[in-house]
Short mmCIF file of N, CA and C in Angstrom, two decimals:
data_model
loop_
_atom_site.label_atom_id
_atom_site.label_comp_id
_atom_site.label_asym_id
_atom_site.label_seq_id
_atom_site.Cartn_x
_atom_site.Cartn_y
_atom_site.Cartn_z
N MET C 1 -5.58 66.84 -75.52
CA MET C 1 -5.32 67.83 -74.52
C MET C 1 -4.53 67.17 -73.39
N LYS C 2 -3.36 67.60 -73.21
CA LYS C 2 -2.45 67.02 -72.24
C LYS C 2 -2.22 68.03 -71.12
N LEU C 3 -2.35 67.54 -69.87
CA LEU C 3 -2.12 68.42 -68.72
C LEU C 3 -0.63 68.58 -68.48
N GLU C 4 -0.30 69.75 -68.19
CA GLU C 4 1.10 70.02 -67.87
C GLU C 4 1.32 69.84 -66.39
N LYS C 5 2.45 69.28 -66.02
CA LYS C 5 2.75 69.05 -64.62
C LYS C 5 3.24 70.31 -63.93
N SER C 6 3.43 71.30 -64.66
CA SER C 6 3.98 72.53 -64.08
C SER C 6 2.91 73.46 -63.52
N PHE C 7 1.63 73.08 -63.63
CA PHE C 7 0.60 74.01 -63.16
C PHE C 7 0.51 74.02 -61.63
N LEU C 8 1.09 73.05 -60.92
CA LEU C 8 1.08 73.04 -59.45
C LEU C 8 2.43 73.48 -58.87
N THR C 9 3.22 74.08 -59.64
CA THR C 9 4.53 74.46 -59.15
C THR C 9 4.49 75.72 -58.30
N SER C 10 3.56 76.60 -58.56
CA SER C 10 3.51 77.83 -57.77
C SER C 10 2.64 77.62 -56.52
N LYS C 11 2.90 78.42 -55.52
CA LYS C 11 2.19 78.34 -54.25
C LYS C 11 0.72 78.73 -54.43
N VAL C 12 0.42 79.70 -55.22
CA VAL C 12 -0.95 80.15 -55.48
C VAL C 12 -1.74 79.07 -56.21
N ALA C 13 -1.11 78.42 -57.17
CA ALA C 13 -1.77 77.36 -57.92
C ALA C 13 -2.14 76.19 -57.01
N ARG C 14 -1.23 75.84 -56.10
CA ARG C 14 -1.51 74.75 -55.17
C ARG C 14 -2.66 75.14 -54.22
N ARG C 15 -2.69 76.35 -53.76
CA ARG C 15 -3.76 76.79 -52.87
C ARG C 15 -5.11 76.79 -53.59
N ILE C 16 -5.14 77.29 -54.79
CA ILE C 16 -6.39 77.31 -55.58
C ILE C 16 -6.86 75.87 -55.83
N PHE C 17 -5.93 75.00 -56.19
CA PHE C 17 -6.29 73.60 -56.43
C PHE C 17 -6.82 72.95 -55.14
N THR C 18 -6.17 73.20 -54.02
CA THR C 18 -6.60 72.64 -52.74
C THR C 18 -7.97 73.17 -52.34
N VAL C 19 -8.19 74.45 -52.50
CA VAL C 19 -9.50 75.04 -52.17
C VAL C 19 -10.57 74.47 -53.09
N PHE C 20 -10.26 74.28 -54.35
CA PHE C 20 -11.22 73.71 -55.30
C PHE C 20 -11.61 72.29 -54.88
N ILE C 21 -10.61 71.47 -54.54
CA ILE C 21 -10.89 70.10 -54.11
C ILE C 21 -11.70 70.10 -52.82
N LEU C 22 -11.33 70.93 -51.87
CA LEU C 22 -12.06 71.00 -50.60
C LEU C 22 -13.50 71.48 -50.81
N CYS C 23 -13.67 72.45 -51.69
CA CYS C 23 -15.02 72.96 -51.98
C CYS C 23 -15.88 71.90 -52.66
N ALA C 24 -15.27 71.00 -53.35
CA ALA C 24 -16.01 69.93 -54.01
C ALA C 24 -16.27 68.75 -53.07
N LEU C 25 -15.29 68.38 -52.26
CA LEU C 25 -15.41 67.18 -51.42
C LEU C 25 -16.18 67.40 -50.12
N ILE C 26 -16.01 68.52 -49.47
CA ILE C 26 -16.66 68.75 -48.17
C ILE C 26 -18.19 68.69 -48.29
N PRO C 27 -18.82 69.36 -49.25
CA PRO C 27 -20.29 69.23 -49.34
C PRO C 27 -20.74 67.81 -49.68
N ILE C 28 -19.98 67.12 -50.52
CA ILE C 28 -20.34 65.74 -50.88
C ILE C 28 -20.25 64.84 -49.65
N ILE C 29 -19.20 64.95 -48.88
CA ILE C 29 -19.04 64.14 -47.68
C ILE C 29 -20.12 64.49 -46.65
N ALA C 30 -20.42 65.76 -46.48
CA ALA C 30 -21.44 66.18 -45.52
C ALA C 30 -22.81 65.66 -45.90
N VAL C 31 -23.17 65.82 -47.18
CA VAL C 31 -24.48 65.35 -47.64
C VAL C 31 -24.59 63.84 -47.54
N SER C 32 -23.52 63.13 -47.90
CA SER C 32 -23.57 61.67 -47.81
C SER C 32 -23.67 61.20 -46.36
N GLY C 33 -22.97 61.88 -45.43
CA GLY C 33 -23.08 61.53 -44.01
C GLY C 33 -24.48 61.78 -43.46
N ILE C 34 -25.04 62.94 -43.77
CA ILE C 34 -26.40 63.26 -43.32
C ILE C 34 -27.40 62.27 -43.92
N SER C 35 -27.25 61.98 -45.20
CA SER C 35 -28.14 61.03 -45.87
C SER C 35 -28.05 59.65 -45.25
N TYR C 36 -26.83 59.21 -44.94
CA TYR C 36 -26.65 57.89 -44.34
C TYR C 36 -27.39 57.78 -43.00
N PHE C 37 -27.21 58.78 -42.15
CA PHE C 37 -27.87 58.74 -40.84
C PHE C 37 -29.39 58.86 -40.96
N GLN C 38 -29.86 59.68 -41.89
CA GLN C 38 -31.31 59.83 -42.08
C GLN C 38 -31.93 58.55 -42.62
N VAL C 39 -31.28 57.95 -43.61
CA VAL C 39 -31.80 56.70 -44.18
C VAL C 39 -31.75 55.58 -43.14
N SER C 40 -30.69 55.52 -42.34
CA SER C 40 -30.60 54.51 -41.28
C SER C 40 -31.73 54.67 -40.28
N LYS C 41 -31.98 55.91 -39.88
CA LYS C 41 -33.05 56.19 -38.93
C LYS C 41 -34.41 55.80 -39.52
N ASP C 42 -34.65 56.15 -40.78
CA ASP C 42 -35.91 55.82 -41.43
C ASP C 42 -36.10 54.30 -41.56
N LEU C 43 -35.04 53.59 -41.91
CA LEU C 43 -35.13 52.14 -42.04
C LEU C 43 -35.41 51.47 -40.69
N LYS C 44 -34.77 51.97 -39.62
CA LYS C 44 -35.04 51.42 -38.29
C LYS C 44 -36.50 51.66 -37.89
N ASN C 45 -36.99 52.86 -38.14
CA ASN C 45 -38.38 53.17 -37.81
C ASN C 45 -39.34 52.32 -38.63
N GLN C 46 -39.03 52.13 -39.90
CA GLN C 46 -39.87 51.32 -40.76
C GLN C 46 -39.86 49.86 -40.30
N GLY C 47 -38.70 49.36 -39.89
CA GLY C 47 -38.60 47.99 -39.38
C GLY C 47 -39.39 47.81 -38.10
N LYS C 48 -39.31 48.81 -37.20
CA LYS C 48 -40.09 48.74 -35.96
C LYS C 48 -41.58 48.75 -36.25
N GLU C 49 -41.99 49.59 -37.19
CA GLU C 49 -43.41 49.66 -37.54
C GLU C 49 -43.90 48.36 -38.16
N GLN C 50 -43.10 47.76 -39.03
CA GLN C 50 -43.48 46.48 -39.63
C GLN C 50 -43.55 45.38 -38.58
N LEU C 51 -42.60 45.37 -37.65
CA LEU C 51 -42.62 44.39 -36.57
C LEU C 51 -43.85 44.58 -35.69
N TYR C 52 -44.17 45.81 -35.36
CA TYR C 52 -45.36 46.10 -34.56
C TYR C 52 -46.62 45.61 -35.27
N ASN C 53 -46.76 45.93 -36.55
CA ASN C 53 -47.94 45.51 -37.31
C ASN C 53 -48.03 44.00 -37.42
N SER C 54 -46.90 43.36 -37.68
CA SER C 54 -46.89 41.90 -37.79
C SER C 54 -47.27 41.25 -36.46
N THR C 55 -46.70 41.75 -35.37
CA THR C 55 -47.02 41.21 -34.05
C THR C 55 -48.48 41.44 -33.72
N ARG C 56 -48.99 42.59 -34.06
CA ARG C 56 -50.40 42.89 -33.79
C ARG C 56 -51.32 41.96 -34.58
N ILE C 57 -50.99 41.72 -35.83
CA ILE C 57 -51.81 40.84 -36.67
C ILE C 57 -51.80 39.42 -36.11
N HIS C 58 -50.62 38.93 -35.73
CA HIS C 58 -50.54 37.57 -35.18
C HIS C 58 -51.27 37.48 -33.84
N GLY C 59 -51.16 38.51 -33.02
CA GLY C 59 -51.88 38.52 -31.74
C GLY C 59 -53.38 38.50 -31.94
N LEU C 60 -53.86 39.28 -32.88
CA LEU C 60 -55.30 39.29 -33.17
C LEU C 60 -55.75 37.95 -33.76
N SER C 61 -54.90 37.32 -34.52
CA SER C 61 -55.22 36.00 -35.08
C SER C 61 -55.37 34.97 -33.97
N VAL C 62 -54.44 34.98 -33.02
CA VAL C 62 -54.53 34.05 -31.89
C VAL C 62 -55.78 34.35 -31.07
N TYR C 63 -56.05 35.63 -30.83
CA TYR C 63 -57.24 36.01 -30.07
C TYR C 63 -58.51 35.55 -30.80
N ASP C 64 -58.54 35.70 -32.11
CA ASP C 64 -59.69 35.27 -32.91
C ASP C 64 -59.90 33.76 -32.79
N ARG C 65 -58.81 33.01 -32.79
CA ARG C 65 -58.92 31.55 -32.63
C ARG C 65 -59.46 31.19 -31.26
N PHE C 66 -59.00 31.91 -30.23
CA PHE C 66 -59.53 31.66 -28.89
C PHE C 66 -61.02 31.97 -28.82
N LEU C 67 -61.45 33.06 -29.45
CA LEU C 67 -62.87 33.38 -29.46
C LEU C 67 -63.67 32.30 -30.18
N TYR C 68 -63.13 31.79 -31.27
CA TYR C 68 -63.80 30.73 -32.02
C TYR C 68 -63.95 29.48 -31.14
N LEU C 69 -62.87 29.10 -30.46
CA LEU C 69 -62.93 27.91 -29.61
C LEU C 69 -63.87 28.13 -28.42
N GLU C 70 -63.90 29.35 -27.90
CA GLU C 70 -64.84 29.64 -26.81
C GLU C 70 -66.27 29.51 -27.30
N THR C 71 -66.54 29.98 -28.51
CA THR C 71 -67.87 29.85 -29.08
C THR C 71 -68.25 28.39 -29.25
N VAL C 72 -67.32 27.58 -29.72
CA VAL C 72 -67.59 26.15 -29.88
C VAL C 72 -67.90 25.51 -28.53
N MET C 73 -67.12 25.88 -27.50
CA MET C 73 -67.38 25.32 -26.18
C MET C 73 -68.72 25.81 -25.62
N ASN C 74 -69.11 27.04 -25.92
CA ASN C 74 -70.42 27.54 -25.48
C ASN C 74 -71.56 26.79 -26.16
N ILE C 75 -71.37 26.43 -27.43
CA ILE C 75 -72.37 25.64 -28.13
C ILE C 75 -72.50 24.27 -27.47
N LEU C 76 -71.37 23.65 -27.16
CA LEU C 76 -71.41 22.36 -26.46
C LEU C 76 -72.04 22.50 -25.09
N GLN C 77 -71.76 23.57 -24.39
CA GLN C 77 -72.31 23.79 -23.06
C GLN C 77 -73.83 23.90 -23.12
N SER C 78 -74.33 24.65 -24.09
CA SER C 78 -75.78 24.79 -24.20
C SER C 78 -76.44 23.47 -24.55
N THR C 79 -75.76 22.64 -25.32
CA THR C 79 -76.30 21.32 -25.65
C THR C 79 -76.26 20.41 -24.43
N LEU C 80 -75.20 20.51 -23.65
CA LEU C 80 -75.07 19.67 -22.46
C LEU C 80 -76.09 20.02 -21.38
N LYS C 81 -76.53 21.26 -21.33
CA LYS C 81 -77.53 21.65 -20.34
C LYS C 81 -78.85 20.93 -20.56
N SER C 82 -79.14 20.64 -21.81
CA SER C 82 -80.42 20.01 -22.12
C SER C 82 -80.32 18.49 -22.28
N ASN C 83 -79.13 17.93 -22.34
CA ASN C 83 -78.96 16.49 -22.54
C ASN C 83 -77.96 15.92 -21.53
N GLU C 84 -77.96 14.63 -21.40
CA GLU C 84 -76.94 13.96 -20.59
C GLU C 84 -75.64 13.92 -21.40
N PRO C 85 -74.49 14.11 -20.75
CA PRO C 85 -73.22 14.16 -21.49
C PRO C 85 -72.92 12.90 -22.30
N HIS C 86 -73.28 11.74 -21.78
CA HIS C 86 -72.93 10.51 -22.50
C HIS C 86 -73.87 10.23 -23.68
N THR C 87 -74.96 11.01 -23.82
CA THR C 87 -75.89 10.78 -24.92
C THR C 87 -75.62 11.66 -26.13
N ILE C 88 -74.73 12.60 -26.02
CA ILE C 88 -74.49 13.50 -27.15
C ILE C 88 -73.25 13.07 -27.94
N ASP C 89 -73.24 13.43 -29.20
CA ASP C 89 -72.08 13.21 -30.06
C ASP C 89 -71.55 14.58 -30.46
N PRO C 90 -70.42 14.99 -29.88
CA PRO C 90 -69.90 16.35 -30.16
C PRO C 90 -69.64 16.59 -31.65
N GLU C 91 -69.28 15.55 -32.37
CA GLU C 91 -68.99 15.72 -33.80
C GLU C 91 -70.23 16.14 -34.56
N LYS C 92 -71.39 15.64 -34.17
CA LYS C 92 -72.63 16.02 -34.84
C LYS C 92 -73.05 17.44 -34.48
N ILE C 93 -72.69 17.87 -33.29
CA ILE C 93 -73.12 19.19 -32.83
C ILE C 93 -72.25 20.29 -33.43
N ILE C 94 -70.93 20.15 -33.34
CA ILE C 94 -70.04 21.24 -33.78
C ILE C 94 -69.28 20.93 -35.05
N GLY C 95 -69.34 19.70 -35.52
CA GLY C 95 -68.65 19.34 -36.75
C GLY C 95 -67.27 18.76 -36.51
N LYS C 96 -66.83 17.98 -37.47
CA LYS C 96 -65.55 17.29 -37.34
C LYS C 96 -64.37 18.26 -37.33
N LYS C 97 -64.44 19.30 -38.17
CA LYS C 97 -63.34 20.25 -38.26
C LYS C 97 -63.15 21.01 -36.94
N ALA C 98 -64.26 21.49 -36.37
CA ALA C 98 -64.17 22.23 -35.10
C ALA C 98 -63.74 21.31 -33.96
N LEU C 99 -64.22 20.09 -33.96
CA LEU C 99 -63.85 19.14 -32.90
C LEU C 99 -62.38 18.75 -33.01
N GLY C 100 -61.84 18.74 -34.22
CA GLY C 100 -60.44 18.40 -34.42
C GLY C 100 -59.47 19.43 -33.85
N ARG C 101 -59.97 20.62 -33.55
CA ARG C 101 -59.11 21.65 -32.95
C ARG C 101 -58.87 21.41 -31.47
N PHE C 102 -59.64 20.51 -30.88
CA PHE C 102 -59.48 20.17 -29.47
C PHE C 102 -58.81 18.80 -29.35
N GLU C 103 -57.82 18.72 -28.49
CA GLU C 103 -57.19 17.43 -28.21
C GLU C 103 -58.12 16.59 -27.36
N ALA C 104 -58.75 17.22 -26.40
CA ALA C 104 -59.69 16.53 -25.52
C ALA C 104 -60.63 17.56 -24.92
N LEU C 105 -61.84 17.10 -24.63
CA LEU C 105 -62.83 17.93 -23.94
C LEU C 105 -63.41 17.11 -22.80
N ALA C 106 -63.67 17.76 -21.67
CA ALA C 106 -64.23 17.07 -20.53
C ALA C 106 -65.23 17.98 -19.84
N LEU C 107 -66.18 17.36 -19.18
CA LEU C 107 -67.17 18.06 -18.39
C LEU C 107 -66.79 17.89 -16.93
N VAL C 108 -66.55 18.98 -16.22
CA VAL C 108 -66.18 18.94 -14.81
C VAL C 108 -67.45 19.15 -14.00
N ASN C 109 -67.74 18.20 -13.14
CA ASN C 109 -68.94 18.25 -12.31
C ASN C 109 -68.65 18.99 -11.01
N SER C 110 -69.70 19.32 -10.29
CA SER C 110 -69.55 20.05 -9.04
C SER C 110 -68.89 19.21 -7.95
N ASN C 111 -68.92 17.88 -8.07
CA ASN C 111 -68.29 17.02 -7.06
C ASN C 111 -66.84 16.69 -7.42
N GLN C 112 -66.19 17.57 -8.23
CA GLN C 112 -64.77 17.46 -8.60
C GLN C 112 -64.45 16.21 -9.43
N SER C 113 -65.42 15.67 -10.11
CA SER C 113 -65.14 14.58 -11.04
C SER C 113 -65.34 15.12 -12.45
N TYR C 114 -64.77 14.43 -13.41
CA TYR C 114 -64.93 14.89 -14.78
C TYR C 114 -65.27 13.71 -15.69
N GLU C 115 -65.94 14.05 -16.76
CA GLU C 115 -66.34 13.05 -17.75
C GLU C 115 -65.82 13.48 -19.10
N ALA C 116 -65.04 12.61 -19.72
CA ALA C 116 -64.47 12.92 -21.02
C ALA C 116 -65.58 12.95 -22.07
N ILE C 117 -65.63 14.03 -22.82
CA ILE C 117 -66.60 14.15 -23.91
C ILE C 117 -65.94 13.81 -25.24
N HIS C 118 -64.67 14.18 -25.35
CA HIS C 118 -63.92 13.94 -26.59
C HIS C 118 -62.47 13.70 -26.22
N GLY C 119 -61.85 12.71 -26.81
CA GLY C 119 -60.43 12.43 -26.59
C GLY C 119 -60.18 11.80 -25.23
N THR C 120 -58.92 11.64 -24.91
CA THR C 120 -58.55 11.07 -23.62
C THR C 120 -57.76 12.10 -22.83
N ILE C 121 -58.03 12.14 -21.55
CA ILE C 121 -57.37 13.10 -20.67
C ILE C 121 -56.52 12.29 -19.70
N GLU C 122 -55.20 12.38 -19.88
CA GLU C 122 -54.30 11.64 -19.00
C GLU C 122 -53.84 12.50 -17.84
N ASP C 123 -53.38 13.70 -18.11
CA ASP C 123 -52.94 14.62 -17.05
C ASP C 123 -53.91 15.78 -17.00
N PHE C 124 -54.85 15.67 -16.08
CA PHE C 124 -55.87 16.71 -15.98
C PHE C 124 -55.25 17.95 -15.34
N PRO C 125 -55.41 19.13 -15.93
CA PRO C 125 -54.69 20.32 -15.45
C PRO C 125 -55.23 20.93 -14.16
N PHE C 126 -56.36 20.44 -13.64
CA PHE C 126 -56.96 21.08 -12.47
C PHE C 126 -56.64 20.35 -11.17
N GLY C 127 -55.50 19.72 -11.11
CA GLY C 127 -55.08 19.09 -9.86
C GLY C 127 -55.66 17.70 -9.71
N SER C 128 -55.83 17.28 -8.48
CA SER C 128 -56.25 15.91 -8.22
C SER C 128 -57.77 15.83 -8.17
N LEU C 129 -58.35 15.52 -9.28
CA LEU C 129 -59.78 15.27 -9.34
C LEU C 129 -60.01 13.77 -9.28
N ALA C 130 -61.23 13.39 -9.04
CA ALA C 130 -61.56 11.96 -9.01
C ALA C 130 -61.33 11.36 -10.38
N GLU C 131 -61.26 10.07 -10.44
CA GLU C 131 -61.10 9.38 -11.73
C GLU C 131 -62.24 9.74 -12.64
N PRO C 132 -62.00 9.74 -13.93
CA PRO C 132 -63.09 10.10 -14.85
C PRO C 132 -64.22 9.09 -14.78
N SER C 133 -65.43 9.61 -14.85
CA SER C 133 -66.58 8.71 -14.84
C SER C 133 -66.70 8.03 -16.18
N LYS C 134 -67.31 6.87 -16.17
CA LYS C 134 -67.45 6.08 -17.40
C LYS C 134 -68.60 6.64 -18.21
N GLY C 135 -68.28 7.43 -19.19
CA GLY C 135 -69.29 8.05 -20.05
C GLY C 135 -69.36 7.33 -21.38
N ARG C 136 -68.95 8.00 -22.39
CA ARG C 136 -69.00 7.48 -23.75
C ARG C 136 -68.10 6.34 -23.87
#
């Protein structure tokens, strides 16, 4: 089946052909444009939601770690209330793994001096306190 080139020679044939092409292309272009913008909007919303969930999970994880460390410090505090600081071994009380999460621990006394319980404290964050007392 061979197309003849003479079918577009008349003005009516060209108009019918043009209307046919326009009727076919305009809906396709419109639907593809609408689909593109809708899919883009959905992907952006989905990305924002995933970012929100991921950030929330990481924030809760950090908060959970802080609560764990606070609990460990409360356990040490309750032990220190009943014993002298230099007589306790923090590793025996809270375990090696929990103690390893702290770089250093110190007991701050009411007279602005501190005693290192675990690790060494070179730059104490609470300003100019007295030199550390000789504990452990």
